[in-house]
Amino acid sequence: MILILNQKINKRKFQNSLQAERILFFLLRRHRIKKNREFFQCNLNCIVDTIKRIESMPDDKIARIYKIILNEFCSDRVFENIEDSA
């Protein structure tokens, strides 16, 4: 069963929403149904709790976590592509 959830969970405005979104997808990566799609198979509370966790972080912490993820888990080429698109 696939549940498509298209509702607004939070109202926070991020300084860099792309970084927050990429952190979210990184944290949920093991629940991803397909590598190239943003569909996840897990308990809805897992997704909501992860969003709330990111939402509670100050923008400078989001930026630091984003850089750590890029440095630790991405090749140099991926890092360059992500930075170019930001």
PDB file of C-alpha atoms in Angstrom:
ATOM      1  CA  MET A   1       0.000   0.000   0.000  1.00  0.00           C
ATOM      2  CA  ILE A   2       1.361   3.403  -0.939  1.00  0.00           C
ATOM      3  CA  LEU A   3       0.157   6.480   0.870  1.00  0.00           C
ATOM      4  CA  ILE A   4       0.701   9.744  -0.889  1.00  0.00           C
ATOM      5  CA  LEU A   5       0.729  12.526   1.641  1.00  0.00           C
ATOM      6  CA  ASN A   6       0.416  15.993   0.249  1.00  0.00           C
ATOM      7  CA  GLN A   7      -0.319  18.146   3.243  1.00  0.00           C
ATOM      8  CA  LYS A   8       1.608  20.899   4.909  1.00  0.00           C
ATOM      9  CA  ILE A   9       3.079  19.680   8.171  1.00  0.00           C
ATOM     10  CA  ASN A  10       5.042  22.727   9.201  1.00  0.00           C
ATOM     11  CA  LYS A  11       4.942  26.455   8.728  1.00  0.00           C
ATOM     12  CA  ARG A  12       8.561  27.322   9.403  1.00  0.00           C
ATOM     13  CA  LYS A  13      10.469  29.251   6.784  1.00  0.00           C
ATOM     14  CA  PHE A  14      14.032  28.037   6.421  1.00  0.00           C
ATOM     15  CA  GLN A  15      16.938  30.243   5.470  1.00  0.00           C
ATOM     16  CA  ASN A  16      17.914  27.497   3.024  1.00  0.00           C
ATOM     17  CA  SER A  17      14.993  25.144   2.413  1.00  0.00           C
ATOM     18  CA  LEU A  18      17.051  23.097  -0.073  1.00  0.00           C
ATOM     19  CA  GLN A  19      19.477  22.142   2.698  1.00  0.00           C
ATOM     20  CA  ALA A  20      16.635  21.219   5.059  1.00  0.00           C
ATOM     21  CA  GLU A  21      14.970  19.107   2.362  1.00  0.00           C
ATOM     22  CA  ARG A  22      18.211  17.301   1.528  1.00  0.00           C
ATOM     23  CA  ILE A  23      18.818  16.528   5.192  1.00  0.00           C
ATOM     24  CA  LEU A  24      15.282  15.148   5.409  1.00  0.00           C
ATOM     25  CA  PHE A  25      15.823  12.884   2.405  1.00  0.00           C
ATOM     26  CA  PHE A  26      19.193  11.794   3.781  1.00  0.00           C
ATOM     27  CA  LEU A  27      17.656  10.828   7.122  1.00  0.00           C
ATOM     28  CA  LEU A  28      14.814   8.944   5.408  1.00  0.00           C
ATOM     29  CA  ARG A  29      17.037   7.291   2.775  1.00  0.00           C
ATOM     30  CA  ARG A  30      16.687   3.756   4.140  1.00  0.00           C
ATOM     31  CA  HIS A  31      12.889   4.026   3.763  1.00  0.00           C
ATOM     32  CA  ARG A  32      12.988   5.202   0.149  1.00  0.00           C
ATOM     33  CA  ILE A  33      11.028   2.932  -2.219  1.00  0.00           C
ATOM     34  CA  LYS A  34      13.016   3.910  -5.312  1.00  0.00           C
ATOM     35  CA  LYS A  35      16.369   5.616  -5.418  1.00  0.00           C
ATOM     36  CA  ASN A  36      15.214   8.352  -7.775  1.00  0.00           C
ATOM     37  CA  ARG A  37      11.778   9.048  -6.248  1.00  0.00           C
ATOM     38  CA  GLU A  38      10.655  10.759  -3.066  1.00  0.00           C
ATOM     39  CA  PHE A  39       8.383   7.934  -1.949  1.00  0.00           C
ATOM     40  CA  PHE A  40       9.020   6.319   1.408  1.00  0.00           C
ATOM     41  CA  GLN A  41       7.771   3.131   2.987  1.00  0.00           C
ATOM     42  CA  CYS A  42       7.621   3.589   6.722  1.00  0.00           C
ATOM     43  CA  ASN A  43       5.350   4.605   9.514  1.00  0.00           C
ATOM     44  CA  LEU A  44       3.923   8.077   8.904  1.00  0.00           C
ATOM     45  CA  ASN A  45       5.028   9.110  12.398  1.00  0.00           C
ATOM     46  CA  CYS A  46       8.634   8.428  11.359  1.00  0.00           C
ATOM     47  CA  ILE A  47       8.338  10.987   8.557  1.00  0.00           C
ATOM     48  CA  VAL A  48       6.468  13.555  10.645  1.00  0.00           C
ATOM     49  CA  ASP A  49       8.899  13.205  13.569  1.00  0.00           C
ATOM     50  CA  THR A  50      11.877  13.633  11.229  1.00  0.00           C
ATOM     51  CA  ILE A  51      10.347  16.777   9.731  1.00  0.00           C
ATOM     52  CA  LYS A  52       9.657  18.181  13.205  1.00  0.00           C
ATOM     53  CA  ARG A  53      13.225  17.384  14.248  1.00  0.00           C
ATOM     54  CA  ILE A  54      14.631  19.372  11.336  1.00  0.00           C
ATOM     55  CA  GLU A  55      12.083  22.126  11.863  1.00  0.00           C
ATOM     56  CA  SER A  56      13.285  22.602  15.445  1.00  0.00           C
ATOM     57  CA  MET A  57      16.910  23.138  14.372  1.00  0.00           C
ATOM     58  CA  PRO A  58      18.329  26.634  14.010  1.00  0.00           C
ATOM     59  CA  ASP A  59      19.434  27.534  10.471  1.00  0.00           C
ATOM     60  CA  ASP A  60      23.146  27.488  11.344  1.00  0.00           C
ATOM     61  CA  LYS A  61      22.849  23.915  12.618  1.00  0.00           C
ATOM     62  CA  ILE A  62      21.054  22.878   9.417  1.00  0.00           C
ATOM     63  CA  ALA A  63      23.905  24.383   7.392  1.00  0.00           C
ATOM     64  CA  ARG A  64      26.519  22.519   9.487  1.00  0.00           C
ATOM     65  CA  ILE A  65      24.696  19.186   9.212  1.00  0.00           C
ATOM     66  CA  TYR A  66      24.272  19.663   5.466  1.00  0.00           C
ATOM     67  CA  LYS A  67      28.017  20.244   5.028  1.00  0.00           C
ATOM     68  CA  ILE A  68      28.820  17.175   7.153  1.00  0.00           C
ATOM     69  CA  ILE A  69      26.527  15.023   5.022  1.00  0.00           C
ATOM     70  CA  LEU A  70      28.148  16.322   1.852  1.00  0.00           C
ATOM     71  CA  ASN A  71      31.681  15.830   3.147  1.00  0.00           C
ATOM     72  CA  GLU A  72      31.149  12.398   4.674  1.00  0.00           C
ATOM     73  CA  PHE A  73      28.743  10.712   2.289  1.00  0.00           C
ATOM     74  CA  CYS A  74      29.176  12.261  -1.144  1.00  0.00           C
ATOM     75  CA  SER A  75      31.968  11.961  -3.654  1.00  0.00           C
ATOM     76  CA  ASP A  76      33.720  15.122  -4.803  1.00  0.00           C
ATOM     77  CA  ARG A  77      31.735  15.124  -8.048  1.00  0.00           C
ATOM     78  CA  VAL A  78      28.404  14.835  -6.223  1.00  0.00           C
ATOM     79  CA  PHE A  79      29.520  17.576  -3.845  1.00  0.00           C
ATOM     80  CA  GLU A  80      30.293  19.908  -6.763  1.00  0.00           C
ATOM     81  CA  ASN A  81      26.966  19.179  -8.457  1.00  0.00           C
ATOM     82  CA  ILE A  82      24.996  19.840  -5.287  1.00  0.00           C
ATOM     83  CA  GLU A  83      26.843  23.068  -4.544  1.00  0.00           C
ATOM     84  CA  ASP A  84      26.334  24.258  -8.142  1.00  0.00           C
ATOM     85  CA  SER A  85      22.576  23.667  -7.911  1.00  0.00           C
ATOM     86  CA  ALA A  86      22.199  25.452  -4.559  1.00  0.00           C
TER      87      ALA A  86
END
